[in-house]
Short mmCIF file of C-alpha atoms in Angstrom, two decimals:
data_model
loop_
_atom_site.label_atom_id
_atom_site.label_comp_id
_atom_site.label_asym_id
_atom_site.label_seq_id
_atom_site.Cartn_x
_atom_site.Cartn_y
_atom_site.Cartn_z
CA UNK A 1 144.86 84.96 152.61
CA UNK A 2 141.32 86.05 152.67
CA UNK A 3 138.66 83.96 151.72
CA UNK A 4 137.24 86.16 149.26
CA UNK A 5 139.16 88.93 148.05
CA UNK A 6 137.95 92.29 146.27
CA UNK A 7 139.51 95.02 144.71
CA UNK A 8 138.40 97.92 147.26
CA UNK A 9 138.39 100.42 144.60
CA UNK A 10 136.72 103.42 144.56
CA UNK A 11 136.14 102.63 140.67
CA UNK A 12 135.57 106.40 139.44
CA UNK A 13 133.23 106.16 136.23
CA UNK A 14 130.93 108.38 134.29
CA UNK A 15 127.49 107.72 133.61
CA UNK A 16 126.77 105.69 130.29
CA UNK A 17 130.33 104.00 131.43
CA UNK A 18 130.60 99.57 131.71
CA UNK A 19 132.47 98.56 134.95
CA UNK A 20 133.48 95.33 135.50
CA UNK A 21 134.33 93.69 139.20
CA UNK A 22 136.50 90.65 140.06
CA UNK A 23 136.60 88.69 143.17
CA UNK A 24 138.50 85.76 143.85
CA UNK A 25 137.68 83.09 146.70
CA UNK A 26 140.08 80.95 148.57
CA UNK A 27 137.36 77.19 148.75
CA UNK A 28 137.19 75.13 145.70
CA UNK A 29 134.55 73.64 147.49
CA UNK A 30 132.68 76.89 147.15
CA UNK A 31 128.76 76.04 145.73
CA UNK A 32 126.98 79.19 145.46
CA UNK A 33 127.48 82.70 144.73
CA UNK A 34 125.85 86.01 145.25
CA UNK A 35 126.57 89.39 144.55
CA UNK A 36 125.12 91.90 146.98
CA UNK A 37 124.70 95.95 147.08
CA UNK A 38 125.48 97.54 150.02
CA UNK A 39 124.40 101.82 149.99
CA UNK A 40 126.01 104.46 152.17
CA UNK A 41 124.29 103.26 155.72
CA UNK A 42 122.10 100.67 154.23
CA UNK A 43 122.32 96.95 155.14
CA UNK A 44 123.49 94.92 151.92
CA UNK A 45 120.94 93.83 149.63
CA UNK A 46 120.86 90.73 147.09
CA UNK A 47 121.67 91.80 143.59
CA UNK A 48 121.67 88.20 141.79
CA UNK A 49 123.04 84.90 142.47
CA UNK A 50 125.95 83.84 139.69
CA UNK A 51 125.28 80.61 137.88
CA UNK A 52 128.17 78.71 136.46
CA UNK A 53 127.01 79.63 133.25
CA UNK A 54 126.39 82.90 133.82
CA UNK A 55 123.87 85.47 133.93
CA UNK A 56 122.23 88.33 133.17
CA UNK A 57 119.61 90.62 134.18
CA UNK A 58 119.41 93.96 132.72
CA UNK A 59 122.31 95.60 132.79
CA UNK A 60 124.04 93.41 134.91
CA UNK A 61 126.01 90.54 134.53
CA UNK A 62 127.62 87.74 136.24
CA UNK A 63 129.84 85.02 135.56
CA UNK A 64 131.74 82.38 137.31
CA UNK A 65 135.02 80.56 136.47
CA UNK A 66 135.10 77.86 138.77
CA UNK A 67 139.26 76.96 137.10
CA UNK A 68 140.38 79.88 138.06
CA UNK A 69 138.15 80.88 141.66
CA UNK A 70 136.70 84.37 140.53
CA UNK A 71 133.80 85.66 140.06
CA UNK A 72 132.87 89.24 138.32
CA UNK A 73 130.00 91.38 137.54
CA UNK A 74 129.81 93.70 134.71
CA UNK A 75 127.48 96.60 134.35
CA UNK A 76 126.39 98.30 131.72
CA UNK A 77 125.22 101.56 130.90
CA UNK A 78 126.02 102.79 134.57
CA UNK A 79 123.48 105.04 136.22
CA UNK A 80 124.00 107.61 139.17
CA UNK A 81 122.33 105.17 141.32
CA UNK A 82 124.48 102.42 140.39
CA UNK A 83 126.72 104.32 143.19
CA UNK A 84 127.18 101.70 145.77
CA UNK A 85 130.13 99.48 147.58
CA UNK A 86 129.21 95.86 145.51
CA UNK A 87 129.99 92.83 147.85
CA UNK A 88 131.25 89.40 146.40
CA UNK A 89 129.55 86.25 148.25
CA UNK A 90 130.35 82.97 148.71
CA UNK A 91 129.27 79.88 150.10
CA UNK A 92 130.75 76.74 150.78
CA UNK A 93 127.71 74.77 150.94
CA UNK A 94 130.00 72.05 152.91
CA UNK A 95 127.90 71.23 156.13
CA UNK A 96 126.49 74.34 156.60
CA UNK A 97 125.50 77.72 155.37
CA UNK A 98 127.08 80.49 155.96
CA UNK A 99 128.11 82.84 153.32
CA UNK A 100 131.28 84.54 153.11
CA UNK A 101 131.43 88.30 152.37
CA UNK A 102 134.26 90.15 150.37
CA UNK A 103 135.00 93.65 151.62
CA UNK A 104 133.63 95.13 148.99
CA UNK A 105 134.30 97.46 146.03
CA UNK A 106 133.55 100.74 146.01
CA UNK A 107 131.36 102.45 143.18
CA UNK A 108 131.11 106.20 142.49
CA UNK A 109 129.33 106.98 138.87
CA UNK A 110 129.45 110.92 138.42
CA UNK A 111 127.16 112.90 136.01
CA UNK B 1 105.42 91.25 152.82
CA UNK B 2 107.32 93.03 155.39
CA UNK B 3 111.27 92.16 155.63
CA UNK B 4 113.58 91.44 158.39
CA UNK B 5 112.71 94.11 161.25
CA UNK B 6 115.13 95.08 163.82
CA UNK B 7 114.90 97.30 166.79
CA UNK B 8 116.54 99.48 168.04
CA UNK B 9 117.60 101.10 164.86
CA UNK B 10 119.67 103.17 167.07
CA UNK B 11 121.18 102.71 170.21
CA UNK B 12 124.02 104.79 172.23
CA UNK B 13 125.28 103.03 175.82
CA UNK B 14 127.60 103.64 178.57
CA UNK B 15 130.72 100.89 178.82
CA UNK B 16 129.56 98.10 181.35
CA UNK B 17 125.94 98.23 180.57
CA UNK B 18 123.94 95.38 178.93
CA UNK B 19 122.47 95.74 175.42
CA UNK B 20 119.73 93.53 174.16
CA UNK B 21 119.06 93.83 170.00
CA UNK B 22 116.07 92.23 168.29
CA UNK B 23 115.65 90.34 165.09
CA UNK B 24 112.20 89.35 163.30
CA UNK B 25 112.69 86.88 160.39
CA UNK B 26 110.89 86.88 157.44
CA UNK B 27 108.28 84.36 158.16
CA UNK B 28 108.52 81.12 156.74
CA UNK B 29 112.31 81.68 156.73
CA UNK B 30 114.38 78.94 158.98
CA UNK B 31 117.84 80.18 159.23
CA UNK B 32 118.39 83.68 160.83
CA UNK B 33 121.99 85.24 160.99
CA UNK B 34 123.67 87.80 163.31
CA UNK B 35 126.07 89.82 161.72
CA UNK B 36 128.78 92.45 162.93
CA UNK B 37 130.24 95.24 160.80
CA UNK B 38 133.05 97.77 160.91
CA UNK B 39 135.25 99.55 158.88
CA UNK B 40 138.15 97.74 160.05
CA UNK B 41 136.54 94.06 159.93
CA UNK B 42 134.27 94.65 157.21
CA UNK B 43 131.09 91.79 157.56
CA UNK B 44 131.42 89.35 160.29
CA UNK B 45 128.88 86.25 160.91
CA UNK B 46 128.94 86.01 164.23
CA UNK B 47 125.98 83.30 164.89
CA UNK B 48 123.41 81.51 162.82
CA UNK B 49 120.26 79.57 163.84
CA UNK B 50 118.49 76.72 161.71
CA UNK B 51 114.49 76.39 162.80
CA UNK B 52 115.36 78.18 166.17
CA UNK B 53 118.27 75.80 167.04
CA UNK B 54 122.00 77.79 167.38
CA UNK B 55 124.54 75.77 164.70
CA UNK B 56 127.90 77.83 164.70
CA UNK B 57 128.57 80.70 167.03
CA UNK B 58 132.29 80.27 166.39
CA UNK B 59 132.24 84.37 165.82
CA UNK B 60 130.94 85.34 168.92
CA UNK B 61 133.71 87.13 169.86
CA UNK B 62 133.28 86.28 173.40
CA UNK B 63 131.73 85.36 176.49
CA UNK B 64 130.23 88.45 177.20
CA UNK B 65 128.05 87.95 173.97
CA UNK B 66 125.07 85.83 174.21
CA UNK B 67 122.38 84.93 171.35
CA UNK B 68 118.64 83.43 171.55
CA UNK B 69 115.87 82.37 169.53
CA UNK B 70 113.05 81.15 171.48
CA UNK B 71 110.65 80.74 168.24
CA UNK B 72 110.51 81.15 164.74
CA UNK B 73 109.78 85.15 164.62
CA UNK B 74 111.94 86.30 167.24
CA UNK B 75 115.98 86.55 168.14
CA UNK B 76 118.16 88.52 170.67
CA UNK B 77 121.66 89.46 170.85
CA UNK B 78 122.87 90.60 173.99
CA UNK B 79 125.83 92.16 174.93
CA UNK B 80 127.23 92.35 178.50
CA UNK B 81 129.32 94.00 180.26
CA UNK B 82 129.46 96.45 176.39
CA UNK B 83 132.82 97.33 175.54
CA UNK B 84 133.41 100.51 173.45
CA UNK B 85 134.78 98.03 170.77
CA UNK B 86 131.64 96.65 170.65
CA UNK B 87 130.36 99.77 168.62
CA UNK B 88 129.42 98.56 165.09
CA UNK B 89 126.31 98.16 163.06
CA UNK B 90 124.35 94.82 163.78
CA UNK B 91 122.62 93.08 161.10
CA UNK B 92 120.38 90.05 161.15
CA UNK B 93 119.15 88.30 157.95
CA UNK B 94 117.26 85.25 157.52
CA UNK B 95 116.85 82.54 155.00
CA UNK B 96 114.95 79.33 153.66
CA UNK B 97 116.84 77.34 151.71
CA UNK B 98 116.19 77.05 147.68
CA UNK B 99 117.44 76.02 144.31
CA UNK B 100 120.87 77.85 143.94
CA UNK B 101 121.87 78.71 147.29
CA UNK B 102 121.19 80.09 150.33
CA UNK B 103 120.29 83.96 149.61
CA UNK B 104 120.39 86.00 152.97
CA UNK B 105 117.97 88.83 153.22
CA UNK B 106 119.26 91.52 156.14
CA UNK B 107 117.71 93.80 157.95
CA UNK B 108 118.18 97.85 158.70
CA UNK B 109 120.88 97.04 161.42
CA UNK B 110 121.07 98.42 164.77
CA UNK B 111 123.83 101.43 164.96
CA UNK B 112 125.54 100.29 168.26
CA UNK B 113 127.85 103.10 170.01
CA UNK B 114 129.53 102.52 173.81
CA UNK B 115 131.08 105.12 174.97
#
């Protein structure tokens, strides 16, 4: 089983549309969580961190359920350039810090 | 303030030659990364470095991979003899550690191909 897992998508949405992603990771002992943005040829980039209780900025949103191991992140209102692969991140925060990447999910918003 | 610079951007090889990629930090940052990624494998850690010492290489997929830091602005990853299945993009990030985690911040990537 893969430490984090993602739905690879493509999710297919309009513009104006709310997506939501799910990831689920594999260490309860997980401590932090990121989601990052990764364009066509780009390197990935830090969206937000996720705080267990949640939170926004703008039109995105993040929450944790530490129960149940998953993560998601909602956006609203979805713009053209909201087109992206969006990469779940976790850390275990044990003895040392790496971060764990999901494969990603896949986001095309069309006019 | 300028980001995580990487050179080359680009880089194109023959199999059994030796390929050297560099990594600035972001200054003031204490934990630089070296990163591998395919379509197949997706984003793979392959060494990280905490104030210029090396803590995990368990990635490096093997001997013929090497990784320095000699100070706090500058990192290599070398490759050799290159292998065509070397050819992936290879990112570095760094870090300083803060309230809520330990954000990574990556750089363009070097586009390796060995033909």
């Amino acid at each position: 089983r893969k430490e984090v897992e993602q739905d690879p998508g493509p999710f297919n949405v309009p513009e104006g549309a709310t997506v939501a992603f799910n990831c689920t990771y594999s260490n309860s002992a997980s401590q932090s969580f990121f989601w990052y943005r990764q364009d066509c040829r780009k390197e990935p980039k830090l969206l937000m961190s996720v705080y267990s209780s949640g939170n926004e900025d703008g039109r995105f949103t993040a929450q944790l359920n530490r129960a149940s191991q998953y993560i998601s992140l909602l956006i609203r209102d979805s713009k053209l350039s909201d087109s992206a692969t969006y990469l779940c991140v976790v850390s275990p925060m044990d003895s040392s810090y790496k971060l764990i990447f999901g494969s990603g999910t896949r986001l095309l918003v069309r006019p | 303030d300028a980001g995580v610079i990487q050179s080359p951007r680009h880089e194109v090889t023959e199999m059994g030659q030796e390929v050297t990629l560099r990594c600035k930090p972001i200054s003031g940052h204490d934990y630089l990364f070296w990163y591998r990624q395919t379509m197949m494998r997706g984003l793979e850690l392959l060494i990280y470095f905490n104030n210029n010492v090396p803590i995990d290489d368990s990635g490096m997929p093997e001997d013929r991979f090497s990784a320095k830091m000699p100070n706090a602005s500058f990192s290599t990853l070398k490759i050799q003899p290159s292998e065509p299945r070397d050819s992936a993009v290879y990112f570095c990030a760094s870090s300083r550690l803060r309230t809520g985690g330990l954000a990574q911040y990556f750089g363009p990537g070097t586009r390796l191909l060995v033909l």
